[in-house]
Short mmCIF file of C-alpha atoms in Angstrom, two decimals:
data_model
loop_
_atom_site.label_atom_id
_atom_site.label_comp_id
_atom_site.label_asym_id
_atom_site.label_seq_id
_atom_site.Cartn_x
_atom_site.Cartn_y
_atom_site.Cartn_z
CA UNK A 889 -35.93 43.67 18.08
CA UNK A 890 -35.36 42.55 14.47
CA UNK A 891 -33.29 43.27 11.49
CA UNK A 892 -34.55 44.39 7.95
CA UNK A 893 -32.58 42.77 5.29
CA UNK A 894 -33.20 42.10 1.53
CA UNK A 895 -35.31 39.06 0.87
CA UNK A 896 -32.79 37.30 -1.71
CA UNK A 897 -28.94 37.38 -0.88
CA UNK A 898 -26.62 39.63 -2.71
CA UNK A 899 -24.72 37.70 -5.41
CA UNK A 900 -21.12 36.52 -5.10
CA UNK A 901 -19.95 39.40 -7.10
CA UNK A 902 -21.69 42.19 -5.50
CA UNK A 903 -19.70 45.28 -4.73
CA UNK A 904 -20.32 44.38 -0.94
CA UNK A 905 -18.40 41.16 -1.21
CA UNK A 906 -15.47 41.95 -3.74
CA UNK A 907 -13.63 45.06 -3.11
CA UNK A 908 -12.63 46.73 -6.35
CA UNK A 909 -8.82 47.64 -6.31
CA UNK A 910 -7.80 50.85 -5.12
CA UNK A 911 -8.06 53.45 -6.83
CA UNK A 912 -8.51 51.94 -10.33
CA UNK A 913 -12.25 51.36 -11.31
CA UNK A 914 -13.62 53.64 -8.82
CA UNK A 915 -16.46 55.09 -11.02
CA UNK A 916 -17.52 51.61 -12.03
CA UNK A 917 -17.67 50.65 -8.41
CA UNK A 918 -19.83 53.68 -7.44
CA UNK A 919 -22.15 52.91 -9.93
CA UNK A 920 -22.82 49.23 -9.15
CA UNK A 921 -23.09 49.98 -5.22
CA UNK A 922 -25.75 52.87 -5.90
CA UNK A 923 -27.88 50.17 -7.55
CA UNK A 924 -27.33 47.91 -4.63
CA UNK A 925 -28.10 50.66 -2.13
CA UNK A 926 -31.26 51.69 -3.46
CA UNK A 927 -32.85 48.30 -3.38
CA UNK A 928 -31.76 47.92 0.16
CA UNK A 929 -33.09 51.27 1.03
CA UNK A 930 -36.50 50.21 -0.15
CA UNK A 931 -36.63 47.25 2.03
CA UNK A 932 -36.14 48.42 5.43
CA UNK A 933 -38.49 50.86 7.60
CA UNK A 934 -36.79 53.35 10.07
CA UNK A 935 -37.03 52.48 13.94
CA UNK A 936 -39.58 54.18 15.62
CA UNK A 937 -38.55 53.65 19.32
CA UNK A 938 -35.16 54.10 20.91
CA UNK A 939 -32.99 51.53 21.89
CA UNK A 940 -31.21 52.07 25.33
CA UNK A 941 -27.75 51.10 25.90
CA UNK A 942 -26.15 50.57 29.34
CA UNK A 943 -22.67 52.23 29.71
CA UNK A 944 -20.62 51.67 32.70
CA UNK A 945 -18.83 55.03 33.58
CA UNK A 946 -17.43 53.90 36.71
CA UNK A 947 -17.28 50.40 37.91
CA UNK A 948 -16.50 49.44 41.46
CA UNK A 949 -15.56 52.82 42.54
CA UNK A 950 -15.24 53.96 46.21
CA UNK A 951 -17.44 57.09 45.21
CA UNK A 952 -18.85 58.94 42.22
CA UNK A 953 -19.92 62.55 41.93
CA UNK A 954 -23.20 62.86 40.18
CA UNK A 955 -25.50 65.61 39.26
CA UNK A 956 -27.85 67.19 36.61
CA UNK A 957 -28.29 70.35 34.26
CA UNK A 958 -32.12 70.27 35.08
CA UNK A 959 -34.13 69.59 38.37
CA UNK A 960 -33.69 65.53 38.56
CA UNK A 961 -35.86 62.92 40.32
CA UNK A 962 -33.89 60.71 42.47
CA UNK A 963 -35.48 57.07 43.03
CA UNK A 964 -34.60 53.76 44.54
CA UNK A 965 -34.50 50.51 42.82
CA UNK A 966 -38.34 50.15 43.18
CA UNK A 967 -39.06 53.27 41.40
CA UNK A 968 -39.90 55.04 44.77
CA UNK A 969 -39.39 58.90 44.51
CA UNK A 970 -36.80 59.79 47.50
CA UNK A 971 -36.11 63.44 46.50
CA UNK A 972 -34.91 65.72 43.75
CA UNK A 973 -31.45 67.32 42.82
CA UNK A 974 -31.73 71.04 41.86
CA UNK A 975 -30.62 72.17 38.60
CA UNK A 976 -26.68 72.27 38.31
CA UNK A 977 -26.66 70.72 41.76
CA UNK A 978 -25.36 67.18 42.80
CA UNK A 979 -23.53 65.28 45.39
CA UNK A 980 -21.13 62.44 45.95
CA UNK A 981 -22.59 59.04 45.80
CA UNK A 982 -21.14 56.14 47.90
CA UNK A 983 -21.31 52.60 48.47
CA UNK A 984 -22.35 51.87 52.21
CA UNK A 985 -22.89 48.29 53.49
CA UNK A 986 -24.18 46.85 50.38
CA UNK A 987 -26.27 49.90 49.42
CA UNK A 988 -25.83 53.28 47.64
CA UNK A 989 -26.15 56.74 49.65
CA UNK A 990 -26.39 59.99 48.15
CA UNK A 991 -26.57 62.58 50.77
CA UNK A 992 -29.64 61.43 53.09
CA UNK A 993 -30.99 59.20 50.49
CA UNK A 994 -30.26 55.65 50.48
CA UNK A 995 -31.27 52.38 48.68
CA UNK A 996 -30.34 49.24 47.20
CA UNK A 997 -30.16 51.31 43.86
CA UNK A 998 -30.35 54.96 43.07
CA UNK A 999 -31.75 56.53 39.83
CA UNK A 1000 -31.05 60.13 38.98
CA UNK A 1001 -33.44 61.04 36.26
CA UNK A 1002 -33.38 64.63 34.51
CA UNK A 1003 -36.48 66.52 33.72
CA UNK A 1004 -36.68 68.20 30.46
CA UNK A 1005 -34.10 66.11 28.33
CA UNK A 1006 -31.45 67.24 30.89
CA UNK A 1007 -27.78 65.84 31.00
CA UNK A 1008 -26.11 63.99 34.02
CA UNK A 1009 -22.87 64.55 35.37
CA UNK A 1010 -21.14 61.27 36.29
CA UNK A 1011 -17.59 61.31 37.42
CA UNK A 1012 -15.94 64.13 35.54
CA UNK A 1013 -18.07 64.58 32.61
CA UNK A 1014 -21.62 65.44 31.10
CA UNK A 1015 -23.41 62.61 29.81
CA UNK A 1016 -26.98 62.36 27.97
CA UNK A 1017 -29.77 60.07 29.40
CA UNK A 1018 -29.92 59.09 33.00
CA UNK A 1019 -27.77 57.14 35.58
CA UNK A 1020 -28.21 54.30 37.80
CA UNK A 1021 -26.04 53.65 40.99
CA UNK A 1022 -25.74 50.21 41.80
CA UNK A 1023 -23.26 48.26 44.42
CA UNK A 1024 -20.62 46.21 42.98
CA UNK A 1025 -17.20 44.64 43.49
CA UNK A 1026 -17.03 46.37 47.18
CA UNK A 1027 -17.73 49.72 45.51
CA UNK A 1028 -20.45 51.37 43.18
CA UNK A 1029 -21.02 51.27 39.69
CA UNK A 1030 -22.49 54.15 37.82
CA UNK A 1031 -24.34 53.19 34.54
CA UNK A 1032 -25.33 55.63 32.02
CA UNK A 1033 -28.65 54.67 30.51
CA UNK A 1034 -28.50 56.38 26.93
CA UNK A 1035 -30.22 56.20 23.65
CA UNK A 1036 -27.76 53.95 21.31
CA UNK A 1037 -27.90 56.88 18.57
CA UNK A 1038 -26.86 59.37 20.91
CA UNK A 1039 -24.19 57.56 22.46
CA UNK A 1040 -22.77 57.39 19.16
CA UNK A 1041 -22.47 60.96 18.87
CA UNK A 1042 -19.91 60.77 21.56
CA UNK A 1043 -18.11 57.63 20.42
CA UNK A 1044 -17.42 58.84 17.09
CA UNK A 1045 -15.82 62.00 18.41
CA UNK A 1046 -13.80 59.86 20.80
CA UNK A 1047 -12.65 57.44 18.11
CA UNK A 1048 -11.95 59.51 15.25
CA UNK A 1049 -12.04 63.54 14.72
CA UNK A 1050 -15.30 64.65 14.17
CA UNK A 1051 -13.90 66.86 11.34
CA UNK A 1052 -12.61 63.81 9.47
CA UNK A 1053 -14.32 63.03 6.17
CA UNK A 1054 -18.01 62.21 6.48
CA UNK A 1055 -17.82 58.87 4.61
CA UNK A 1056 -15.21 57.80 7.04
CA UNK A 1057 -17.30 58.78 10.09
CA UNK A 1058 -20.35 57.10 8.77
CA UNK A 1059 -18.28 53.83 8.28
CA UNK A 1060 -17.13 54.18 11.86
CA UNK A 1061 -20.76 54.85 13.05
CA UNK A 1062 -22.15 51.72 11.58
CA UNK A 1063 -19.11 49.78 13.07
CA UNK A 1064 -19.60 51.31 16.44
CA UNK A 1065 -23.06 50.93 16.43
CA UNK A 1066 -22.91 47.07 15.21
CA UNK A 1067 -20.30 46.65 18.10
CA UNK A 1068 -22.36 48.01 20.77
CA UNK A 1069 -25.59 45.95 19.84
CA UNK A 1070 -23.26 42.93 19.54
CA UNK A 1071 -22.19 43.54 23.41
CA UNK A 1072 -25.49 44.49 24.34
CA UNK A 1073 -26.75 40.83 23.36
CA UNK A 1074 -24.00 39.49 25.64
CA UNK A 1075 -24.60 41.70 28.53
CA UNK A 1076 -23.14 40.73 31.87
CA UNK A 1077 -26.93 41.82 33.22
CA UNK A 1078 -25.66 44.85 34.98
CA UNK A 1079 -24.42 47.03 32.03
CA UNK A 1080 -23.64 46.50 28.16
CA UNK A 1081 -20.51 48.01 27.42
CA UNK A 1082 -17.74 50.00 29.37
CA UNK A 1083 -16.45 53.47 28.41
CA UNK A 1084 -12.87 52.99 27.65
CA UNK A 1085 -10.53 51.46 24.98
CA UNK A 1086 -11.37 47.78 26.35
CA UNK A 1087 -14.73 48.52 24.66
CA UNK A 1088 -14.90 51.62 22.70
CA UNK A 1089 -14.29 55.11 23.94
CA UNK A 1090 -17.26 57.16 25.11
CA UNK A 1091 -16.73 60.18 26.96
CA UNK A 1092 -19.89 62.18 26.73
CA UNK A 1093 -21.08 65.51 25.51
CA UNK A 1094 -17.50 66.51 25.27
CA UNK A 1095 -16.60 64.42 22.37
CA UNK A 1096 -19.75 65.36 20.20
CA UNK A 1097 -19.64 67.48 17.33
CA UNK A 1098 -21.81 68.46 14.03
CA UNK A 1099 -19.72 66.04 12.15
CA UNK A 1100 -20.25 63.17 14.46
CA UNK A 1101 -24.03 63.69 14.85
CA UNK A 1102 -24.48 64.17 11.06
CA UNK A 1103 -22.75 60.84 10.56
CA UNK A 1104 -24.63 59.06 13.03
CA UNK A 1105 -27.89 60.30 11.88
CA UNK A 1106 -27.28 59.69 8.31
CA UNK A 1107 -26.65 55.95 9.23
CA UNK A 1108 -29.36 55.66 11.80
CA UNK A 1109 -29.93 52.15 12.93
CA UNK A 1110 -27.64 50.67 10.43
CA UNK A 1111 -25.71 47.67 11.29
CA UNK A 1112 -23.38 44.94 9.83
CA UNK A 1113 -24.93 41.23 9.78
CA UNK A 1114 -23.37 37.75 9.13
CA UNK A 1115 -26.32 35.12 8.73
CA UNK A 1116 -28.81 37.53 10.37
CA UNK A 1117 -26.79 38.41 13.43
CA UNK A 1118 -24.98 41.36 14.42
CA UNK A 1119 -21.22 41.15 14.05
CA UNK A 1120 -18.33 41.72 16.36
CA UNK A 1121 -17.32 44.93 14.28
CA UNK A 1122 -13.74 45.26 15.76
CA UNK A 1123 -11.93 48.28 14.56
CA UNK A 1124 -8.56 49.83 15.28
CA UNK A 1125 -6.58 53.03 14.50
CA UNK A 1126 -4.15 51.42 11.64
CA UNK A 1127 -2.80 48.08 10.54
CA UNK A 1128 0.40 49.18 8.92
CA UNK A 1129 -0.49 48.01 5.49
CA UNK A 1130 -2.73 44.82 6.24
CA UNK A 1131 -5.28 43.94 8.60
CA UNK A 1132 -5.18 40.73 10.44
CA UNK A 1133 -7.29 37.54 10.47
CA UNK A 1134 -8.94 37.42 13.63
CA UNK A 1135 -7.79 33.99 14.87
CA UNK A 1136 -4.34 35.49 14.81
CA UNK A 1137 -5.18 37.89 17.67
CA UNK A 1138 -8.15 36.45 19.52
CA UNK A 1139 -8.08 32.59 18.60
CA UNK A 1140 -11.46 32.38 17.49
CA UNK A 1141 -11.63 32.43 13.67
CA UNK A 1142 -14.72 34.57 12.15
CA UNK A 1143 -15.60 34.56 8.55
CA UNK A 1144 -16.13 38.21 8.28
CA UNK A 1145 -12.89 39.20 9.95
CA UNK A 1146 -10.25 38.41 7.65
CA UNK A 1147 -7.04 40.15 6.69
CA UNK A 1148 -7.24 42.42 3.98
CA UNK A 1149 -4.89 45.18 2.25
CA UNK A 1150 -5.08 48.37 4.48
CA UNK A 1151 -4.91 51.98 2.99
CA UNK A 1152 -3.32 53.75 5.84
CA UNK A 1153 -0.13 54.49 4.20
CA UNK A 1154 1.21 58.10 4.75
CA UNK A 1155 -0.84 58.43 8.03
CA UNK A 1156 0.69 59.51 11.32
CA UNK A 1157 0.78 55.90 12.79
CA UNK A 1158 1.76 53.99 9.74
CA UNK A 1159 5.29 53.69 10.81
CA UNK A 1160 7.19 54.51 14.09
CA UNK A 1161 10.34 53.69 15.75
CA UNK A 1162 11.35 53.66 19.50
CA UNK A 1163 14.81 53.30 20.85
CA UNK A 1164 15.73 51.41 24.29
CA UNK A 1165 18.95 51.48 26.00
CA UNK A 1166 20.00 47.93 27.22
CA UNK A 1167 19.33 48.97 30.84
CA UNK A 1168 15.68 50.25 30.01
CA UNK A 1169 14.95 47.29 27.97
CA UNK A 1170 16.19 44.59 30.88
CA UNK A 1171 14.24 46.63 33.21
CA UNK A 1172 11.16 46.22 31.31
CA UNK A 1173 11.61 42.61 30.17
CA UNK A 1174 12.47 40.78 33.51
CA UNK A 1175 13.83 37.18 34.02
CA UNK A 1176 16.72 36.99 31.67
CA UNK A 1177 19.13 39.60 32.94
CA UNK A 1178 20.78 41.89 30.38
CA UNK A 1179 18.91 41.41 27.45
CA UNK A 1180 20.97 40.65 24.01
CA UNK A 1181 19.00 39.50 21.55
CA UNK A 1182 15.18 39.17 20.51
CA UNK A 1183 14.09 36.89 18.08
CA UNK A 1184 10.76 36.41 16.27
CA UNK A 1185 9.56 32.82 17.04
CA UNK A 1186 6.18 32.98 15.49
CA UNK A 1187 4.60 35.74 13.39
CA UNK A 1188 1.28 36.29 11.70
CA UNK A 1189 0.65 35.89 8.11
CA UNK A 1190 0.94 39.75 7.87
CA UNK A 1191 3.97 40.24 9.99
CA UNK A 1192 2.67 40.81 13.41
CA UNK A 1193 4.52 39.21 16.22
CA UNK A 1194 2.83 36.21 17.88
CA UNK A 1195 5.75 35.08 19.98
CA UNK A 1196 9.29 36.08 20.36
CA UNK A 1197 12.45 34.90 21.88
CA UNK A 1198 14.29 36.96 24.53
CA UNK A 1199 17.65 36.11 25.34
CA UNK A 1200 19.88 37.77 27.96
CA UNK A 1201 22.94 36.91 30.14
CA UNK A 1202 21.17 35.41 32.62
CA UNK A 1203 18.67 33.23 30.61
CA UNK A 1204 15.85 33.36 28.07
CA UNK A 1205 12.28 33.38 27.65
CA UNK A 1206 9.50 33.28 25.03
CA UNK A 1207 6.89 36.09 25.14
CA UNK A 1208 3.94 36.77 23.05
CA UNK A 1209 3.95 39.75 20.91
CA UNK A 1210 1.18 41.34 22.93
CA UNK A 1211 3.10 41.12 26.32
CA UNK A 1212 6.18 42.55 24.65
CA UNK A 1213 4.22 45.39 23.16
CA UNK A 1214 2.79 46.08 26.56
CA UNK A 1215 6.02 45.99 28.39
CA UNK A 1216 7.58 48.44 25.93
CA UNK A 1217 4.69 50.79 25.30
CA UNK A 1218 4.44 49.90 21.59
CA UNK A 1219 1.46 50.84 19.36
CA UNK A 1220 1.26 47.34 17.99
CA UNK A 1221 2.47 43.89 17.64
CA UNK A 1222 3.89 44.54 14.14
CA UNK A 1223 7.36 45.42 14.90
CA UNK A 1224 10.93 44.35 14.80
CA UNK A 1225 13.73 44.58 17.04
CA UNK A 1226 17.52 45.28 16.12
CA UNK A 1227 20.75 46.10 17.98
CA UNK A 1228 21.98 49.55 17.13
CA UNK A 1229 25.41 49.34 15.50
CA UNK A 1230 28.26 50.08 17.80
CA UNK A 1231 25.92 50.42 20.99
CA UNK A 1232 24.25 48.67 23.54
CA UNK A 1233 20.91 50.16 22.51
CA UNK A 1234 18.06 48.59 20.79
CA UNK A 1235 15.70 49.98 18.00
CA UNK A 1236 12.22 48.95 17.57
CA UNK A 1237 10.49 49.66 14.37
CA UNK A 1238 6.86 49.18 13.62
CA UNK A 1239 3.64 49.71 11.83
CA UNK A 1240 0.06 50.57 12.78
CA UNK A 1241 -1.64 51.13 15.75
CA UNK A 1242 -3.98 48.64 17.69
CA UNK A 1243 -4.86 45.16 17.25
CA UNK A 1244 -5.15 45.06 13.68
CA UNK A 1245 -8.59 43.47 13.14
CA UNK A 1246 -11.56 44.77 11.19
CA UNK A 1247 -11.87 48.32 10.30
CA UNK A 1248 -8.81 50.42 9.90
CA UNK A 1249 -9.68 54.19 10.84
CA UNK A 1250 -6.98 55.76 9.02
CA UNK A 1251 -7.61 53.46 6.10
CA UNK A 1252 -11.15 54.78 6.34
CA UNK A 1253 -10.00 58.30 6.19
CA UNK A 1254 -7.71 57.58 3.10
CA UNK A 1255 -10.52 55.79 1.25
CA UNK A 1256 -12.99 58.48 2.10
CA UNK A 1257 -10.66 61.23 0.89
CA UNK A 1258 -10.28 58.93 -2.41
CA UNK A 1259 -13.76 59.17 -2.96
CA UNK A 1260 -15.21 55.78 -1.63
CA UNK A 1261 -18.46 55.93 0.41
CA UNK A 1262 -18.93 54.30 3.48
CA UNK A 1263 -20.61 51.19 2.30
CA UNK A 1264 -17.62 50.70 0.11
CA UNK A 1265 -15.27 50.97 3.15
CA UNK A 1266 -17.27 48.62 5.41
CA UNK A 1267 -17.38 45.99 2.57
CA UNK A 1268 -13.68 46.12 2.09
CA UNK A 1269 -12.89 45.54 6.04
CA UNK A 1270 -15.81 43.21 6.77
CA UNK A 1271 -16.18 40.45 4.53
CA UNK A 1272 -18.98 38.60 3.64
CA UNK A 1273 -21.51 40.87 5.78
CA UNK A 1274 -24.78 42.38 5.08
CA UNK A 1275 -26.01 45.57 6.23
CA UNK A 1276 -29.32 45.65 7.82
CA UNK A 1277 -31.32 48.05 9.79
CA UNK A 1278 -32.38 47.75 13.53
CA UNK A 1279 -36.07 47.71 14.03
CA UNK A 1280 -37.40 48.31 17.58
CA UNK A 1281 -40.77 46.46 18.51
#
């Protein structure tokens, strides 16, 4: 697998590297970017073969329900045919003595391979592709082998709304494709990604729509690269006005994940508040007795809490912003805590939703509504990167 990219680097003042202020100079920005895009398209060729992704739908489960919309061949790990599942039939797979059992079939691994492009049932939903069942961590892991592009049909609908502007969905498609490829290249050897928010959300056919399919198809094979390698294309719901430098969230600095102004103003998660009684707050944060004050000790350049001192009537402790956000069920670490006047209650006011690194989904939504295309959106949130296209050989 290789990437096709322009032979010569883009100039420092390329629209890809320098984002024009929003919304001024919109027409000039569009004109210059369109020229760059045409050159790029002439230098790549579409991929001819599919690129499979291995997605863990269940990991270490005691049992998993599996089935198929069409007749499906059941094979062991050596490819030996064991039998068939009837269309719209299935069973419950279990881990037994280091092997996988499905009805009367048993093997060190079991494949379920639908005929005629059928779909598979895994756990609680329908998925494209096929499924491999393997013993792992005292249970079993169900891995969906699915074409990368078809995988994205679902991811877009789970991470965004399929009815959002196409340019926002296209930006998400490129980011999600790049993220999946980045993780695939660092696989644990059993699966490439999981299916929840610790990776990127994937729910199978239920989150596909015409909008998600259109966005994926329009950007087929396109990924973001830095120095010829797929980037860690992190994304989140909204930053609350400004995204974060990656090292303030995950320690390692990366030249393409830099904090930039966000355009998520006016969106449902731009600002939020939560109120806690002193008793509730003290129950959620242990070790200090009744909480009396919460004071920031260290913040990021853009206002997110990195460390906060919590003082109570029985002691004090310093906690990370992530630990406090988790304990209090907050949407982000960009928050402030104040004592409500005349009461023992505390009010938390915050902004954004998620870790704040990389693409802001609500920012992309607003930019797309403002007339920006997906290349411009990506160029803003992922600095110093280039678009490339996957070629499968």
